[in-house]
mmCIF file of C-alpha atoms in Angstrom:
data_model
loop_
_atom_site.group_PDB
_atom_site.id
_atom_site.type_symbol
_atom_site.label_atom_id
_atom_site.label_comp_id
_atom_site.label_asym_id
_atom_site.label_seq_id
_atom_site.Cartn_x
_atom_site.Cartn_y
_atom_site.Cartn_z
ATOM 1 C CA UNK A 94 122.866 120.823 82.652
ATOM 2 C CA UNK A 95 121.753 117.737 84.937
ATOM 3 C CA UNK A 96 120.117 115.129 82.646
ATOM 4 C CA UNK A 97 116.769 114.054 83.794
ATOM 5 C CA UNK A 98 114.979 110.178 83.279
ATOM 6 C CA UNK A 99 111.477 112.102 83.718
ATOM 7 C CA UNK A 100 110.491 115.416 83.782
ATOM 8 C CA UNK A 101 107.446 117.571 84.824
ATOM 9 C CA UNK A 102 106.951 121.296 84.342
ATOM 10 C CA UNK A 103 108.221 121.998 87.784
ATOM 11 C CA UNK A 104 110.812 119.219 88.638
ATOM 12 C CA UNK A 105 113.245 116.586 87.294
ATOM 13 C CA UNK A 106 113.877 112.867 88.373
ATOM 14 C CA UNK A 107 117.104 111.242 88.160
ATOM 15 C CA UNK A 108 119.878 108.737 89.334
ATOM 16 C CA UNK A 109 121.294 110.041 92.583
ATOM 17 C CA UNK A 110 124.539 112.187 92.931
ATOM 18 C CA UNK A 111 126.935 112.524 95.592
ATOM 19 C CA UNK A 112 125.696 115.848 95.987
ATOM 20 C CA UNK A 113 122.358 114.575 97.209
ATOM 21 C CA UNK A 114 123.888 112.923 100.209
ATOM 22 C CA UNK A 115 123.915 115.527 102.612
ATOM 23 C CA UNK A 116 120.495 116.616 102.172
ATOM 24 C CA UNK A 117 119.139 112.891 102.154
ATOM 25 C CA UNK A 118 120.900 112.455 105.346
ATOM 26 C CA UNK A 119 119.149 115.182 107.003
ATOM 27 C CA UNK A 120 115.645 114.196 105.591
ATOM 28 C CA UNK A 121 116.748 110.965 107.270
ATOM 29 C CA UNK A 122 117.266 112.579 110.831
ATOM 30 C CA UNK A 123 114.120 114.468 110.501
ATOM 31 C CA UNK A 124 111.561 113.341 112.662
ATOM 32 C CA UNK A 125 108.711 114.948 110.793
ATOM 33 C CA UNK A 126 109.830 113.633 107.420
ATOM 34 C CA UNK A 127 110.141 110.288 108.981
ATOM 35 C CA UNK A 128 107.212 110.274 111.393
ATOM 36 C CA UNK A 129 105.595 107.326 109.220
ATOM 37 C CA UNK A 130 108.479 105.040 109.007
ATOM 38 C CA UNK A 131 109.929 102.508 111.919
ATOM 39 C CA UNK A 132 113.025 105.036 112.776
ATOM 40 C CA UNK A 133 115.149 107.539 111.901
ATOM 41 C CA UNK A 134 118.016 106.907 109.507
ATOM 42 C CA UNK A 135 121.721 107.088 110.298
ATOM 43 C CA UNK A 136 123.980 108.809 107.635
ATOM 44 C CA UNK A 137 125.304 105.058 107.216
ATOM 45 C CA UNK A 138 121.801 103.946 106.686
ATOM 46 C CA UNK A 139 121.195 106.699 104.053
ATOM 47 C CA UNK A 140 124.455 106.532 101.886
ATOM 48 C CA UNK A 141 123.616 102.498 102.132
ATOM 49 C CA UNK A 142 120.031 103.216 100.582
ATOM 50 C CA UNK A 143 121.296 105.791 98.121
ATOM 51 C CA UNK A 144 123.560 102.974 97.002
ATOM 52 C CA UNK A 145 120.675 100.531 96.958
ATOM 53 C CA UNK A 146 118.599 102.645 94.576
ATOM 54 C CA UNK A 147 121.424 103.561 92.535
ATOM 55 C CA UNK A 148 122.200 99.632 91.933
ATOM 56 C CA UNK A 149 118.559 99.204 91.602
ATOM 57 C CA UNK A 150 118.323 102.004 88.497
ATOM 58 C CA UNK A 151 121.440 100.530 86.858
ATOM 59 C CA UNK A 152 119.660 97.095 86.781
ATOM 60 C CA UNK A 153 115.917 98.029 86.003
ATOM 61 C CA UNK A 154 116.163 101.453 84.655
ATOM 62 C CA UNK A 155 114.355 102.672 87.021
ATOM 63 C CA UNK A 156 114.533 103.484 90.993
ATOM 64 C CA UNK A 157 113.208 105.627 93.195
ATOM 65 C CA UNK A 158 114.381 109.000 91.644
ATOM 66 C CA UNK A 159 116.023 112.085 93.364
ATOM 67 C CA UNK A 160 113.884 114.630 92.455
ATOM 68 C CA UNK A 161 114.909 118.243 91.686
ATOM 69 C CA UNK A 162 113.411 121.437 91.776
ATOM 70 C CA UNK A 163 113.568 122.765 88.361
ATOM 71 C CA UNK A 164 113.459 126.611 89.351
ATOM 72 C CA UNK A 165 115.929 126.270 92.142
ATOM 73 C CA UNK A 166 118.018 123.213 90.876
ATOM 74 C CA UNK A 167 117.714 122.087 94.262
ATOM 75 C CA UNK A 168 117.374 118.286 95.752
ATOM 76 C CA UNK A 169 113.915 118.074 97.475
ATOM 77 C CA UNK A 170 113.751 114.425 98.031
ATOM 78 C CA UNK A 171 112.358 111.699 96.126
ATOM 79 C CA UNK A 172 109.833 109.729 94.204
ATOM 80 C CA UNK A 173 109.703 106.443 91.677
ATOM 81 C CA UNK A 174 109.236 103.135 91.251
ATOM 82 C CA UNK A 175 111.239 100.183 92.928
ATOM 83 C CA UNK A 176 110.730 96.370 93.272
ATOM 84 C CA UNK A 177 109.738 94.809 96.711
ATOM 85 C CA UNK A 178 109.983 91.730 97.617
ATOM 86 C CA UNK A 179 109.132 91.240 101.190
ATOM 87 C CA UNK A 180 106.602 88.576 101.994
ATOM 88 C CA UNK A 181 103.189 89.212 101.543
ATOM 89 C CA UNK A 182 99.881 88.140 99.286
ATOM 90 C CA UNK A 183 100.898 91.684 97.339
ATOM 91 C CA UNK A 184 104.473 90.950 97.119
ATOM 92 C CA UNK A 185 106.581 90.855 94.702
ATOM 93 C CA UNK A 186 105.570 93.821 93.046
ATOM 94 C CA UNK A 187 106.799 97.423 92.130
ATOM 95 C CA UNK A 188 105.801 100.147 94.407
ATOM 96 C CA UNK A 189 105.386 103.927 93.972
ATOM 97 C CA UNK A 190 106.740 105.836 96.743
ATOM 98 C CA UNK A 191 108.100 109.164 97.562
ATOM 99 C CA UNK A 192 109.621 111.209 100.331
ATOM 100 C CA UNK A 193 110.206 115.028 100.050
ATOM 101 C CA UNK A 194 112.283 117.549 102.322
ATOM 102 C CA UNK A 195 109.587 119.551 104.762
ATOM 103 C CA UNK A 196 110.696 122.772 102.728
ATOM 104 C CA UNK A 197 108.837 120.812 100.025
ATOM 105 C CA UNK A 198 106.041 119.959 101.574
ATOM 106 C CA UNK A 199 102.297 121.439 100.575
ATOM 107 C CA UNK A 200 103.442 122.748 97.196
ATOM 108 C CA UNK A 201 101.783 119.520 95.091
ATOM 109 C CA UNK A 202 105.174 118.058 94.338
ATOM 110 C CA UNK A 203 104.637 114.491 95.281
ATOM 111 C CA UNK A 204 101.227 114.179 93.323
ATOM 112 C CA UNK A 205 103.110 116.126 90.093
ATOM 113 C CA UNK A 206 106.401 113.361 90.447
ATOM 114 C CA UNK A 207 103.862 110.267 91.296
ATOM 115 C CA UNK A 208 102.120 111.017 88.400
ATOM 116 C CA UNK A 209 105.036 111.217 85.942
ATOM 117 C CA UNK A 210 106.143 107.854 87.201
ATOM 118 C CA UNK A 211 102.473 106.115 86.765
ATOM 119 C CA UNK A 212 102.492 107.687 83.348
ATOM 120 C CA UNK A 213 106.035 106.421 82.298
ATOM 121 C CA UNK A 214 105.780 102.848 84.469
ATOM 122 C CA UNK A 215 104.565 100.906 81.309
ATOM 123 C CA UNK A 216 105.457 102.965 78.212
ATOM 124 C CA UNK A 217 109.070 103.399 79.377
ATOM 125 C CA UNK A 218 109.852 101.162 82.233
ATOM 126 C CA UNK A 219 107.680 97.889 81.172
ATOM 127 C CA UNK A 220 105.877 97.697 84.283
ATOM 128 C CA UNK A 221 102.318 96.247 83.832
ATOM 129 C CA UNK A 222 101.577 97.195 87.164
ATOM 130 C CA UNK A 223 102.037 99.494 89.695
ATOM 131 C CA UNK A 224 101.449 99.182 93.923
ATOM 132 C CA UNK A 225 102.024 101.761 97.132
ATOM 133 C CA UNK A 226 102.048 101.151 100.393
ATOM 134 C CA UNK A 227 101.819 103.283 103.196
ATOM 135 C CA UNK A 228 100.738 103.036 107.115
ATOM 136 C CA UNK A 229 97.627 103.799 107.911
ATOM 137 C CA UNK A 230 98.461 106.649 109.662
ATOM 138 C CA UNK A 231 100.125 108.533 106.679
ATOM 139 C CA UNK A 232 97.221 110.538 105.782
ATOM 140 C CA UNK A 233 99.425 112.625 103.431
ATOM 141 C CA UNK A 234 100.127 109.769 101.361
ATOM 142 C CA UNK A 235 97.459 107.973 101.046
ATOM 143 C CA UNK A 236 95.930 111.617 99.688
ATOM 144 C CA UNK A 237 98.253 111.474 96.985
ATOM 145 C CA UNK A 238 97.520 107.916 95.951
ATOM 146 C CA UNK A 239 93.928 108.857 95.762
ATOM 147 C CA UNK A 240 95.328 112.139 93.650
ATOM 148 C CA UNK A 241 97.149 110.270 91.229
ATOM 149 C CA UNK A 242 93.968 107.665 90.822
ATOM 150 C CA UNK A 243 94.769 104.849 92.678
ATOM 151 C CA UNK A 244 92.178 102.568 94.281
ATOM 152 C CA UNK A 245 92.870 100.636 97.874
ATOM 153 C CA UNK A 246 92.830 97.159 97.107
ATOM 154 C CA UNK A 247 93.480 96.218 101.039
ATOM 155 C CA UNK A 248 95.605 95.898 103.973
ATOM 156 C CA UNK A 249 98.943 94.359 104.642
ATOM 157 C CA UNK A 250 101.401 94.058 107.849
ATOM 158 C CA UNK A 251 104.433 95.070 106.913
ATOM 159 C CA UNK A 252 107.635 93.619 108.312
ATOM 160 C CA UNK A 253 109.272 96.450 109.073
ATOM 161 C CA UNK A 254 105.987 97.867 111.502
ATOM 162 C CA UNK A 255 105.842 94.675 113.312
ATOM 163 C CA UNK A 256 105.112 95.337 117.047
ATOM 164 C CA UNK A 257 105.232 98.928 116.777
ATOM 165 C CA UNK A 258 102.254 100.774 118.482
ATOM 166 C CA UNK A 259 102.377 103.737 116.164
ATOM 167 C CA UNK A 260 100.798 101.921 113.160
ATOM 168 C CA UNK A 261 98.250 98.895 113.089
ATOM 169 C CA UNK A 262 98.777 98.091 109.440
ATOM 170 C CA UNK A 263 99.856 99.487 105.911
ATOM 171 C CA UNK A 264 97.088 100.348 103.276
ATOM 172 C CA UNK A 265 97.499 99.043 99.688
ATOM 173 C CA UNK A 266 96.411 101.080 96.650
ATOM 174 C CA UNK A 267 96.701 99.557 93.020
#
């Protein structure tokens, strides 16, 4: 049985396992999943990201957690909290983020997992403020931000989307 840092009625959020690598590589190479990011991720980029997320968890006790659908036990993506230090008027900060396998879209999983992370941010992790960023075109993520009670506080030019004609800016929610 897997050990979960956070659990909802349908989802378990946990640290990353080697068994997550192949499905997460697949997600990083799915154009629909990655449509609001600068590009697809190579297998090496994905494995490096998992290593960074595990290191973040080991240092802070939170990360973008691997998410399992409890009824099936399947890994479906990530949701969680991570320190962001890229330069902007809103950083450094703790960001809430999510990315789910396309087969898991439309089930309310991102909202459910994000709500669990927000509820745990202060009492479990000692985080006083949580920020969320999304490209201005990422309406599904913006809708999740609104559903979990976040309010838009501004916009920012994220360095990873500079000179990318698909995105004007990122919206910032708190």
